[in-house]
Coordinates of C-alpha atoms in Angstrom, one line a residue:
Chain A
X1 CA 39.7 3.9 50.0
X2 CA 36.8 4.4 48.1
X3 CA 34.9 5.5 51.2
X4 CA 36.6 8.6 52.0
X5 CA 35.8 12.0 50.8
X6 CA 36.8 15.2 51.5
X7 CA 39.5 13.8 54.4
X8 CA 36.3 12.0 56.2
X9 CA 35.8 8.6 56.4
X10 CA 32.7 6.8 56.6
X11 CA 32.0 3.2 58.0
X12 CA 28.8 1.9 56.3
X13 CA 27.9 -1.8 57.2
X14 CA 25.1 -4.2 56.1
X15 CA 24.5 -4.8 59.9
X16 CA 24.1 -1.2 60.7
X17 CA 21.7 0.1 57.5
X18 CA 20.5 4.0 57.6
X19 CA 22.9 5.6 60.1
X20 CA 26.6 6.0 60.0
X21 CA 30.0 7.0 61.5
X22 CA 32.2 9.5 59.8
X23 CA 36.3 10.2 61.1
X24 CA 38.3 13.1 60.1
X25 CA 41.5 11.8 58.5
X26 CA 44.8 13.7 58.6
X27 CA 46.5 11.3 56.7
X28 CA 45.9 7.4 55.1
X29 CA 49.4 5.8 57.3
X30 CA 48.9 2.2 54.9
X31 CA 46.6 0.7 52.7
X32 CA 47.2 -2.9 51.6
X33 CA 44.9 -5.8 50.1
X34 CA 46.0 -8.7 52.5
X35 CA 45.0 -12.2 51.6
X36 CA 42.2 -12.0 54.0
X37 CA 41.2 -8.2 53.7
X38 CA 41.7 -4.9 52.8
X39 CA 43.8 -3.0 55.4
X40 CA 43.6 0.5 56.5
X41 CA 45.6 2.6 59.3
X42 CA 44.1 6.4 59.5
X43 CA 45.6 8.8 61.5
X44 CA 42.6 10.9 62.6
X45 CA 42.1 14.7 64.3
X46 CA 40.0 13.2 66.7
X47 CA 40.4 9.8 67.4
X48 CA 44.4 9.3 67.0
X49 CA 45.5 6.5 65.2
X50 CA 42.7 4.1 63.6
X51 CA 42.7 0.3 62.4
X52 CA 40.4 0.2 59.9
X53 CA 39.6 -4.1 57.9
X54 CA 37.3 -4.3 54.9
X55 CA 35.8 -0.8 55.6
X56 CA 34.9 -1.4 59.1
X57 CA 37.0 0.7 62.1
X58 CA 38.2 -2.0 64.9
X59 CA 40.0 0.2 67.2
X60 CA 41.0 4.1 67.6
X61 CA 43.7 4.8 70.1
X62 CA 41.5 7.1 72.1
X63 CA 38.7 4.6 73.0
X64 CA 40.2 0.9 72.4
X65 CA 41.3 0.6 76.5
X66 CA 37.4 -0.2 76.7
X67 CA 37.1 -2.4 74.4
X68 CA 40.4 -4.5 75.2
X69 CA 40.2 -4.5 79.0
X70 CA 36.4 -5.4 78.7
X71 CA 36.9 -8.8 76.6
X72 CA 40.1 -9.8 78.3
X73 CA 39.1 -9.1 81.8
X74 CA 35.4 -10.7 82.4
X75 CA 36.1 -13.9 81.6
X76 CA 39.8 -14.0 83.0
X77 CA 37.6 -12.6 86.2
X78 CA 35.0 -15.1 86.1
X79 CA 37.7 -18.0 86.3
X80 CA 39.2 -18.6 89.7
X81 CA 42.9 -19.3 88.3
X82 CA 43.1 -18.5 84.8
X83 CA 46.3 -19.7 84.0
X84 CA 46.3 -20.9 80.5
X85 CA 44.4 -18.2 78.1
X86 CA 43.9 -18.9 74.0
X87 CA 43.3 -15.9 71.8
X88 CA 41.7 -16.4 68.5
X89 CA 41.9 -13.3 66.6
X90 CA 43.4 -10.1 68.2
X91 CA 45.9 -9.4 65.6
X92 CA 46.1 -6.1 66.9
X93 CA 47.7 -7.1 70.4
X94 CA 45.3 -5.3 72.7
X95 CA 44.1 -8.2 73.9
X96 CA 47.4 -9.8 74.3
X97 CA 48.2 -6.4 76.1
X98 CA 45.8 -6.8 78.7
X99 CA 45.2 -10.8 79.6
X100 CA 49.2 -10.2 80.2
X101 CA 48.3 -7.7 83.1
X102 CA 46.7 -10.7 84.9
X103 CA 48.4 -11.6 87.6
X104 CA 47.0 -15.0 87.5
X105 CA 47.6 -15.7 84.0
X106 CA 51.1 -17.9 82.9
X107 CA 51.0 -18.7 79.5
X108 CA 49.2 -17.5 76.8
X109 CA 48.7 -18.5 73.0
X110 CA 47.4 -16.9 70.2
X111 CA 46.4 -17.4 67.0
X112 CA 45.4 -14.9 64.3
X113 CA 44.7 -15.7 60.5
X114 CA 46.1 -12.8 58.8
X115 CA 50.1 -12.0 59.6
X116 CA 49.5 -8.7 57.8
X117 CA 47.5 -7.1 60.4
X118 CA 50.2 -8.0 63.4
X119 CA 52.7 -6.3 60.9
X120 CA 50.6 -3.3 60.3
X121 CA 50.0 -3.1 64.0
X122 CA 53.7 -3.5 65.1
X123 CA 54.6 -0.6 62.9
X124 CA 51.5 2.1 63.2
X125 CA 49.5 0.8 66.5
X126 CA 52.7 0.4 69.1
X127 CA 50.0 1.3 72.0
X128 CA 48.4 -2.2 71.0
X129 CA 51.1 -4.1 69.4
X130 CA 53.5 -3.7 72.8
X131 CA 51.1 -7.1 73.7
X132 CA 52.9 -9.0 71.8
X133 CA 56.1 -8.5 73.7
X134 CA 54.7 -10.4 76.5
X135 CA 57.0 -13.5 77.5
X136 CA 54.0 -14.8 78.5
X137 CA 52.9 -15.2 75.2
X138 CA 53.6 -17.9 72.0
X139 CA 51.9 -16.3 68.6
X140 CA 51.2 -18.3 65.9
X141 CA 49.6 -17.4 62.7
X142 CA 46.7 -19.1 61.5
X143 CA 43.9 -20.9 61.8
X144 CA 41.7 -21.0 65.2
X145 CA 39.7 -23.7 63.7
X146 CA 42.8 -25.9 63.0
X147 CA 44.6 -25.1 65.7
X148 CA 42.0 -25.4 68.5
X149 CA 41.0 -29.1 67.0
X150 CA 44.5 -30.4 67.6
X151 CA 44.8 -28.5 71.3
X152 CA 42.1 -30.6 73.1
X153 CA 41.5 -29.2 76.9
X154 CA 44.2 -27.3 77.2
X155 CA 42.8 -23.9 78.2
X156 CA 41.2 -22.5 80.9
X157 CA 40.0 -19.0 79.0
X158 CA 39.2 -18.9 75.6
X159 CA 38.6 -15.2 74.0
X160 CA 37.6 -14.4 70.4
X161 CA 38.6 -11.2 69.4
X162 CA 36.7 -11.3 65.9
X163 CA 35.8 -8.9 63.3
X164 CA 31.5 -8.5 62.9
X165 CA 29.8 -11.8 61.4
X166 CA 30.3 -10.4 57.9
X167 CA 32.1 -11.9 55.7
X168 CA 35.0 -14.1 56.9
X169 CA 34.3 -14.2 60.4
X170 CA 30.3 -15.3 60.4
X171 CA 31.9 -18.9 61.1
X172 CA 33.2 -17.6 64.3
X173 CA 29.5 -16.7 65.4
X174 CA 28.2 -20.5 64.8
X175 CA 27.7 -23.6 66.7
X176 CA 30.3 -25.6 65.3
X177 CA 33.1 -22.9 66.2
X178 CA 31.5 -22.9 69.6
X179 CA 31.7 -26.6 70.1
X180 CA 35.5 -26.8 69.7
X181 CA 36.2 -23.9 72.1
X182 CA 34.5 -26.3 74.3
X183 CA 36.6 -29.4 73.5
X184 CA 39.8 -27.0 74.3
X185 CA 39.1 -26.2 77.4
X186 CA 39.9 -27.8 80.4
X187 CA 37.3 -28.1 82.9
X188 CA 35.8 -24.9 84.3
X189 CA 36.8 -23.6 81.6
X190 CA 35.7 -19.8 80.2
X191 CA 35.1 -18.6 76.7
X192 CA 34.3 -15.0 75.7
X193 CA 33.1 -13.6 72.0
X194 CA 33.0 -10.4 70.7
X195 CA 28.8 -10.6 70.2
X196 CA 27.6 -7.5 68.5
X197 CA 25.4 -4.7 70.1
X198 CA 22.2 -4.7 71.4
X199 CA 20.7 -1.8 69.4
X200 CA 22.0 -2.4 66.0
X201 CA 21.1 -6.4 65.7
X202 CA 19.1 -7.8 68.9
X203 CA 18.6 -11.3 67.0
X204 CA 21.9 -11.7 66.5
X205 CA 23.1 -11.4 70.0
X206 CA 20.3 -13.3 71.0
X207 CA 21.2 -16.6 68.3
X208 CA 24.7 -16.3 69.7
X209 CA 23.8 -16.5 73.0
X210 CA 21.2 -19.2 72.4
X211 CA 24.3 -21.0 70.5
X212 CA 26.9 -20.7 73.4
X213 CA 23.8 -21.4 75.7
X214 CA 23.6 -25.0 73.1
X215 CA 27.0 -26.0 73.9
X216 CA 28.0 -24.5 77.6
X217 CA 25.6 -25.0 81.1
X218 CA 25.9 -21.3 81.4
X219 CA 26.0 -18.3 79.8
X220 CA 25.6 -14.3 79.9
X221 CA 26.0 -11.7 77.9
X222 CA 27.5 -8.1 78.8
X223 CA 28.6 -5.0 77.5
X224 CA 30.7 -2.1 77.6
X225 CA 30.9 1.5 76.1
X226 CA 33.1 2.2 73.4
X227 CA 32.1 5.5 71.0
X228 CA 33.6 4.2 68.0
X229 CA 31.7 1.1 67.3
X230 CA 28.0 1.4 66.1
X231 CA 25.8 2.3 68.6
X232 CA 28.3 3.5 71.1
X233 CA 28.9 -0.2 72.8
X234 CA 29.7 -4.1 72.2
X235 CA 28.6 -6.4 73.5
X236 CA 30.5 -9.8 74.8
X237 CA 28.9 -13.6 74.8
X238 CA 30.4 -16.0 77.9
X239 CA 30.3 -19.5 78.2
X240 CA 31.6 -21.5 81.3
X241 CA 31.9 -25.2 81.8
X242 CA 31.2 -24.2 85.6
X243 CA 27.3 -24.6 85.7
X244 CA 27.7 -22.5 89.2
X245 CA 29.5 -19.6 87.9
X246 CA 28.0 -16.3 88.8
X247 CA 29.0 -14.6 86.0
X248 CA 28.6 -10.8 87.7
X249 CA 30.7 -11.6 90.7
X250 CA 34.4 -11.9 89.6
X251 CA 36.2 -14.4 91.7
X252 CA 39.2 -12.1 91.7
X253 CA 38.2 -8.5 92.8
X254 CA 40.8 -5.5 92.0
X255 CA 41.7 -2.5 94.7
X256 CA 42.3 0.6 93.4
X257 CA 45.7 0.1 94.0
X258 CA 45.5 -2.8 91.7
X259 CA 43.6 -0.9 88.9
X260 CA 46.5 1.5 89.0
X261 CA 49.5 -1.2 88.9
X262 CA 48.0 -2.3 86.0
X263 CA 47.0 0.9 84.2
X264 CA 43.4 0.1 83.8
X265 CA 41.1 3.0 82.7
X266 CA 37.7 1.4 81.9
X267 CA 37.6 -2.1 83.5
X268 CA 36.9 -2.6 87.9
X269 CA 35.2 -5.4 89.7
X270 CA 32.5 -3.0 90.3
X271 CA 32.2 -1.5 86.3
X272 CA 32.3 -6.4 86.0
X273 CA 29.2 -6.6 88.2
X274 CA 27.2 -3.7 86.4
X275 CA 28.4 -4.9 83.1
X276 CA 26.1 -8.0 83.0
X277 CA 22.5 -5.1 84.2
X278 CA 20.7 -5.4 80.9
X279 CA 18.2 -2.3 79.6
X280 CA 14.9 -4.1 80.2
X281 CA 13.9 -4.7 76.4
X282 CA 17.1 -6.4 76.1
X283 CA 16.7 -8.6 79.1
X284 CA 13.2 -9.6 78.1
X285 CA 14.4 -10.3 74.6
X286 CA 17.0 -12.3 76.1
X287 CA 15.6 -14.4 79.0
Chain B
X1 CA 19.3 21.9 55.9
X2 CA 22.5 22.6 54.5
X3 CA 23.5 18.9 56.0
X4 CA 21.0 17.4 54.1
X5 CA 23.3 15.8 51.2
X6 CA 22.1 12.9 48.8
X7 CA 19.1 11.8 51.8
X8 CA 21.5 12.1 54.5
X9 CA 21.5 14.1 57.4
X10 CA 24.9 14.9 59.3
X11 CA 25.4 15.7 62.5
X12 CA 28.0 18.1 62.7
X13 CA 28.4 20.2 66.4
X14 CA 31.7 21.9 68.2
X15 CA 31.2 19.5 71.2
X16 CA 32.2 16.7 69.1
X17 CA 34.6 18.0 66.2
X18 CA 36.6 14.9 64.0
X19 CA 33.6 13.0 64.2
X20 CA 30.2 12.9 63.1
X21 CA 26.8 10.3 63.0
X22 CA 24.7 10.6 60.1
X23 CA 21.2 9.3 59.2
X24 CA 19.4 8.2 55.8
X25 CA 16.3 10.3 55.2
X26 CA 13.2 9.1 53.8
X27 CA 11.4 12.7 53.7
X28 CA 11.9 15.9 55.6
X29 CA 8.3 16.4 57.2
X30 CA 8.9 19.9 58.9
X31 CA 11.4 23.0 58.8
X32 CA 11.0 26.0 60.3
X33 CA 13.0 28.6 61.8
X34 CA 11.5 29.6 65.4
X35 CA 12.1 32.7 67.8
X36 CA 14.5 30.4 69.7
X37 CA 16.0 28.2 67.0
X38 CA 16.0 26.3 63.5
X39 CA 13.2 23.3 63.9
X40 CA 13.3 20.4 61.7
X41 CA 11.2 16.7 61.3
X42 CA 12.8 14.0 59.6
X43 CA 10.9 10.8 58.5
X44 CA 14.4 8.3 58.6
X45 CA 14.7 4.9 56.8
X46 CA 15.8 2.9 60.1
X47 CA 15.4 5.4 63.6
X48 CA 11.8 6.4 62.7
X49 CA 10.9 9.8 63.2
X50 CA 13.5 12.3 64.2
X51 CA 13.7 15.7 66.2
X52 CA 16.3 18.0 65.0
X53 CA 17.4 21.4 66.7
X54 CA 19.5 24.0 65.2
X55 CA 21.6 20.7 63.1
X56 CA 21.2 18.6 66.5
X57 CA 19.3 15.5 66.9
X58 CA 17.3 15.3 70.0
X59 CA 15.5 12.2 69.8
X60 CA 14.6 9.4 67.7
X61 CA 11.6 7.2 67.6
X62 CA 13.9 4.3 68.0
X63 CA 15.8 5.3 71.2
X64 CA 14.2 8.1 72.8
X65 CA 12.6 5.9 75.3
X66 CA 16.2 5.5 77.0
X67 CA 17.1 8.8 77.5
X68 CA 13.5 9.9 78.6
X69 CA 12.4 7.4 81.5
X70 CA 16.5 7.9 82.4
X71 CA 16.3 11.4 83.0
X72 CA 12.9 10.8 84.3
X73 CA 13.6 7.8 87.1
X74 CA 16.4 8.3 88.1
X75 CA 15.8 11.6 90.1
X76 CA 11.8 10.7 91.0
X77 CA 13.2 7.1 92.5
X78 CA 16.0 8.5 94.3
X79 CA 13.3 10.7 96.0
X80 CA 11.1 9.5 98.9
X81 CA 7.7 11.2 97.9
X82 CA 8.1 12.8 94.6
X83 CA 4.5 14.2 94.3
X84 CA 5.5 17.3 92.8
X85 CA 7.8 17.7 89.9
X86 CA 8.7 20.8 87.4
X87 CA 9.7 19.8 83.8
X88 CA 12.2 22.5 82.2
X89 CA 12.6 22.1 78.9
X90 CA 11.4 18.6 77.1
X91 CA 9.0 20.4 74.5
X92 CA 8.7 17.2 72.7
X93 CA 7.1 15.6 75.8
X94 CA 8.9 12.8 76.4
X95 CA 9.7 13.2 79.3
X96 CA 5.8 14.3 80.9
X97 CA 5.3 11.4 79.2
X98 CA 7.3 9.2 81.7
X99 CA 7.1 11.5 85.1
X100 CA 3.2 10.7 84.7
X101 CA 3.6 7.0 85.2
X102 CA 5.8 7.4 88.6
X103 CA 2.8 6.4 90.9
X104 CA 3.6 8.7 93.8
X105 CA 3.7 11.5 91.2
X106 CA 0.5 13.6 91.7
X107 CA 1.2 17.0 89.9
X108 CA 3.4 18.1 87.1
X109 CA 4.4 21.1 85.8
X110 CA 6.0 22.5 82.6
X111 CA 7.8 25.1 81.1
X112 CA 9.1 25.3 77.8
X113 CA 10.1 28.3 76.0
X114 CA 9.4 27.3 72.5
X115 CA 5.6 26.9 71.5
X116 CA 6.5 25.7 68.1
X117 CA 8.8 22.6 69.6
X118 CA 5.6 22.1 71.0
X119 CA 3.6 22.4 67.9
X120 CA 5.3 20.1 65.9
X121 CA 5.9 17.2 68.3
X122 CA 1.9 17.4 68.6
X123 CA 1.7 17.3 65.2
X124 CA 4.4 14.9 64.0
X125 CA 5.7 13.1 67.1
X126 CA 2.8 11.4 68.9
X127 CA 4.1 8.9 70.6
X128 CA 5.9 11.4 72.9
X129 CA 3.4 14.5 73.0
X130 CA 0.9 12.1 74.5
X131 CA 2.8 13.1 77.0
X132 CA 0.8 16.4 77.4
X133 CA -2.0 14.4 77.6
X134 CA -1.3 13.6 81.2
X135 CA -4.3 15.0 83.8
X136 CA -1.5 15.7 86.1
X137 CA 0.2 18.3 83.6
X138 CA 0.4 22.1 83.8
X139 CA 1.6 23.3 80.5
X140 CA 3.3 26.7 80.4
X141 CA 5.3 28.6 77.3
X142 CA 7.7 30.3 78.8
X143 CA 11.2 30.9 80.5
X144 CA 12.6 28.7 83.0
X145 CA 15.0 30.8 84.9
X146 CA 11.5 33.5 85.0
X147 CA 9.0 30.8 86.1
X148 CA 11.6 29.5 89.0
X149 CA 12.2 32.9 90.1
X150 CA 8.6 33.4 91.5
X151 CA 8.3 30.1 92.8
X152 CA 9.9 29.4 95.5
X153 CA 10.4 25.9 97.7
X154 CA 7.4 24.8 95.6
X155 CA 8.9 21.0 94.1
X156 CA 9.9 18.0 95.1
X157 CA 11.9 17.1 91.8
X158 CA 13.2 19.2 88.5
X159 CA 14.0 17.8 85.9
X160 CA 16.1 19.9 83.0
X161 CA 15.5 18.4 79.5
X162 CA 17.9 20.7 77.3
X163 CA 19.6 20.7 74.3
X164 CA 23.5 20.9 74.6
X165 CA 25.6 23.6 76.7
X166 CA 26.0 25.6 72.9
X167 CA 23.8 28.2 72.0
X168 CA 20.7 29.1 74.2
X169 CA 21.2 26.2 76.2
X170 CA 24.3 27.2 78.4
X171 CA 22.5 29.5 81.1
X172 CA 21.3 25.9 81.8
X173 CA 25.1 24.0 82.9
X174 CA 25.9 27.9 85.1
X175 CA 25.8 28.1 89.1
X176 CA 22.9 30.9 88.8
X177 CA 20.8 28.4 87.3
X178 CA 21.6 25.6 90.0
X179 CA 21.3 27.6 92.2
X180 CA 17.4 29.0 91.6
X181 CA 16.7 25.1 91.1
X182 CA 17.7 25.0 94.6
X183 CA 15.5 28.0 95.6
X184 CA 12.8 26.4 94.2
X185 CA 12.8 23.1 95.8
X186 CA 11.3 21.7 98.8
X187 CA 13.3 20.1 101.8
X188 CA 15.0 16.9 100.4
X189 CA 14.1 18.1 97.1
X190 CA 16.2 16.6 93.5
X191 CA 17.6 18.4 90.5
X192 CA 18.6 15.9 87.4
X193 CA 20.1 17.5 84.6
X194 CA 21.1 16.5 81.0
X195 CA 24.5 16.9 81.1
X196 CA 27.0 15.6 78.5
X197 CA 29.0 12.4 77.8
X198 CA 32.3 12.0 79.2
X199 CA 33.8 10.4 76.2
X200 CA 33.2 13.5 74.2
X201 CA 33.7 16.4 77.2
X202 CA 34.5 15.3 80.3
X203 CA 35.7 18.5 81.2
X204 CA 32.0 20.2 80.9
X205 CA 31.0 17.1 82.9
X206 CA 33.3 17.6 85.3
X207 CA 32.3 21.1 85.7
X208 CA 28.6 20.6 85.5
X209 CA 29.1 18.4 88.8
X210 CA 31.3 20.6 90.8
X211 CA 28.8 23.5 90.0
X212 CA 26.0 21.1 91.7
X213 CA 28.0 20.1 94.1
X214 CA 28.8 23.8 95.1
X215 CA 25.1 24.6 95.0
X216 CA 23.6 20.8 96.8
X217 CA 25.1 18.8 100.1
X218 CA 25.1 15.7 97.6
X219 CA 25.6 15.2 93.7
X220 CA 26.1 12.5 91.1
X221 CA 26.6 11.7 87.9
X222 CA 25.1 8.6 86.0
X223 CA 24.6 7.8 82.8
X224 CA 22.1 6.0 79.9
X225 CA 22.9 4.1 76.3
X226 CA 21.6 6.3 73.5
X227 CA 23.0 5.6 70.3
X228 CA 22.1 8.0 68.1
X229 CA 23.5 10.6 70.6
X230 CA 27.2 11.5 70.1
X231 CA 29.4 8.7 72.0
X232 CA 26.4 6.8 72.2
X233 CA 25.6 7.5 75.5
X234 CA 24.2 10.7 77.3
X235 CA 25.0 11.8 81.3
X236 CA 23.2 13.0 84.0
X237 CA 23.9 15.1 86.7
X238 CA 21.9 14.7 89.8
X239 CA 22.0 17.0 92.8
X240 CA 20.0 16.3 96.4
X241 CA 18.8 18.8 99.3
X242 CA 19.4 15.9 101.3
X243 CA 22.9 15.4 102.1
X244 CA 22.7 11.7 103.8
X245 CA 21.1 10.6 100.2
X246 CA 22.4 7.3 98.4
X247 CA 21.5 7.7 94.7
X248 CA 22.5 4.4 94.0
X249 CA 19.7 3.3 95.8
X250 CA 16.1 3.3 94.5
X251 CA 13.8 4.3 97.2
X252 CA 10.9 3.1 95.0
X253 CA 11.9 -0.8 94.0
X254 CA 10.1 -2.1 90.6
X255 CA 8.9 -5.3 89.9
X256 CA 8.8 -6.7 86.4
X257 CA 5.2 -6.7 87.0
X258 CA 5.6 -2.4 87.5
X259 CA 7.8 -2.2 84.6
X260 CA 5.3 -3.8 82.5
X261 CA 2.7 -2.2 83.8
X262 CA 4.4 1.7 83.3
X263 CA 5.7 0.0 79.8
X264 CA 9.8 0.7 80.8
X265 CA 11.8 -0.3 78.2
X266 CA 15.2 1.0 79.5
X267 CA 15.0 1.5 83.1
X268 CA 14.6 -0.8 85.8
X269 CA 15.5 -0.6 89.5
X270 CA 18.9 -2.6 88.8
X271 CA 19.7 -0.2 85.6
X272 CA 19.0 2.6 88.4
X273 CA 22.1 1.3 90.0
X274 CA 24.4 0.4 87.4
X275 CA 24.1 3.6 86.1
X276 CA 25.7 5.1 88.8
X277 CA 29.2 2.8 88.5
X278 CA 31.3 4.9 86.1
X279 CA 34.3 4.0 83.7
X280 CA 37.4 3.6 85.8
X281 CA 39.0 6.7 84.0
X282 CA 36.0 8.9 84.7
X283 CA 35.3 8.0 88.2
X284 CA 39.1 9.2 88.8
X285 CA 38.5 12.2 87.0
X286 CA 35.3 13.1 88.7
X287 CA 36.2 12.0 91.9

């Protein structure tokens, strides 16, 4: 990896110009060139094992919970009976890990470009990877575009669990990729997109809310806080068919009891409702 | 600054070890090495300028505005009457800048221990030492602990703007120091201290608040998005005189019209409340 030095590594991103995020590496676990990007798992003092694709960290073991429950778990909340769930991305399996915990949820499908990174993941990332034991769950491996154009509404949750709008996955941030998630879901139906961070690039969360806003009668935008990423948060883009939703009050609320049985350490209904309380130069920028 | 390497400044601190934020310099406009501690200005190609203290950053043109009307509303809004309010710390002014917009706020005093902090926010960080401006502000040099020592059931709020529990700054998270803020409040008087992530520490957090809550009848912790602070987020720990108090609760509610009118950027009276509803794995540990 040309961008580590001295046992650090350093994430440096067009998105995210002038300030960046440095690891301390024990030891480079794999390095491959798949056909779709490079691959990196680090195992770091700090941060335990880290997934690192084209130079830019996607999860570290001690913070990805936040990240994972977050995504999966707003929009599966949002939706009175979630029962069918498509995954687009998530090669990792967090995601899979979590939307399984839902004890509404029956089937779910998902479909991730690069086989590589489930391999990678299955053999350095077990903590994520034990998603993809679900039964609940049919993987395939390829393309959401293709795959969502020949599934037409068919599910009731739709999450995106994408890289950042550089490179490869930009097309997952535009109208057209936003339209078919439409057409695959049945009615009521929820989507949820990985949408960038507030401090870093405003005007892109803003044009990818204005784009879901294009294509869905409503649509929010909320974030949670994971140290990792730039900025110290993410933010998530929802879209529902259901021009009633309320997106900060989740139709299904969890006891404490309930947050135990299914080990979650970031995500509550209360940590949902405050999720969706924008900082007020974000909520003007976005109203 | 030995962490000044090819224009960028690291960020390198025990609290935080296996990880580290750095930031692209355009110029370095200040060093100096103080009675108190090492002093530095940076001029930065995307956070503006930028105050450093002993290899620290404390705030950045970009972001300060979160952490200063955080620290700053939450305790005067959770207070009934907050017409007196004593500032330890915050040499850079940011935060006299914000207590002075609070309308029931009718007289502020200061007291920070390093003139040249002072100095050199004057000189190179206007947009927060306007906040010495203020008509309401009594400016003293000086030592906290001294200055509460002969004054006694004197404020209605304090405020403690320090740098992090290393170095001088740790007198600042001890029980003796809690408890002479309690000395010198009035009845139903509020303490808000900075007080540490709990991504990075939650240990220090954890002890910060059960040394409040030995000293107050009520305490809390909330917290603020700041991303050029480690984790990307800072804490406060609040403690209250008055023990039937619900922080989570404005007692002074904002309009957009007040926000506009004090120029909030972060805070609002919803953002009050969200702050309060913590991370389901730090609410159990703080619990």
């Amino acid at each position: 990896m040309d961008t580590l030095k001295n046992n650090w590594f350093t994430e440096t991103c067009e998105l995210w110009p002038g300030g960046t995020f440095s690891i301390e590496v024990k030891e480079v676990l794999h390095s491959e060139k798949s056909e779709y990007q490079d691959i990196h798992v680090l195992d770091t003092t700090s941060f335990g094992k880290v997934l690192v694709l084209d130079g830019i960290i996607q999860c570290t073991e001690k913070d990805e919970f936040s990240y994972q429950e977050m995504i999966s778990f707003l929009p599966l909340c949002c939706h009175k009976n979630p029962e069918k769930v498509l995954i687009v991305g998530g090669g990792d399996g967090g995601v899979a890990r979590e939307v399984a915990k839902h004890p509404l949820v029956k089937q779910i499908v998902q479909v991730e470009i690069d086989a590589k990174v489930i391999d990678v993941s299955k053999k350095y990332l077990p903590f994520m990877a034990v998603g993809f034991d679900s039964p609940k769950l049919t993987l395939h491996v390829g393309d959401g575009f293709e795959f969502m154009k020949n599934h037409s509404q068919e599910f009731d949750v739709i999450i995106t669990d994408s890289s950042d709008p550089v490179g490869p996955a930009v097309s997952l941030f535009q109208e057209n990729y936003f339209a078919l998630m439409k057409s695959a879901l049945k009615p009521n139906g929820i989507v949820c997109s990985q949408a960038g961070t507030v401090w870093n690039d405003l005007e892109l969360v803003s044009n990818t809310l204005q784009i879901c806003k294009n294509q869905f009668p409503s649509a929010s935008y909320a974030y949670a806080s994971v140290p990792t990423y730039p900025s110290g948060q993410i933010g998530f883009v929802l879209g529902s068919l259901d021009k009633d939703i309320v997106f900060d009050q989740p139709q299904l609320v969890f006891t404490a009891e309930d947050e135990k049985a299914m080990n979650l350490r970031y995500y509550s209904s209360d940590i949902h409702k405050a999720a969706f309380v924008l900082p007020t130069f974000v909520k003007h920028r976005l109203a």
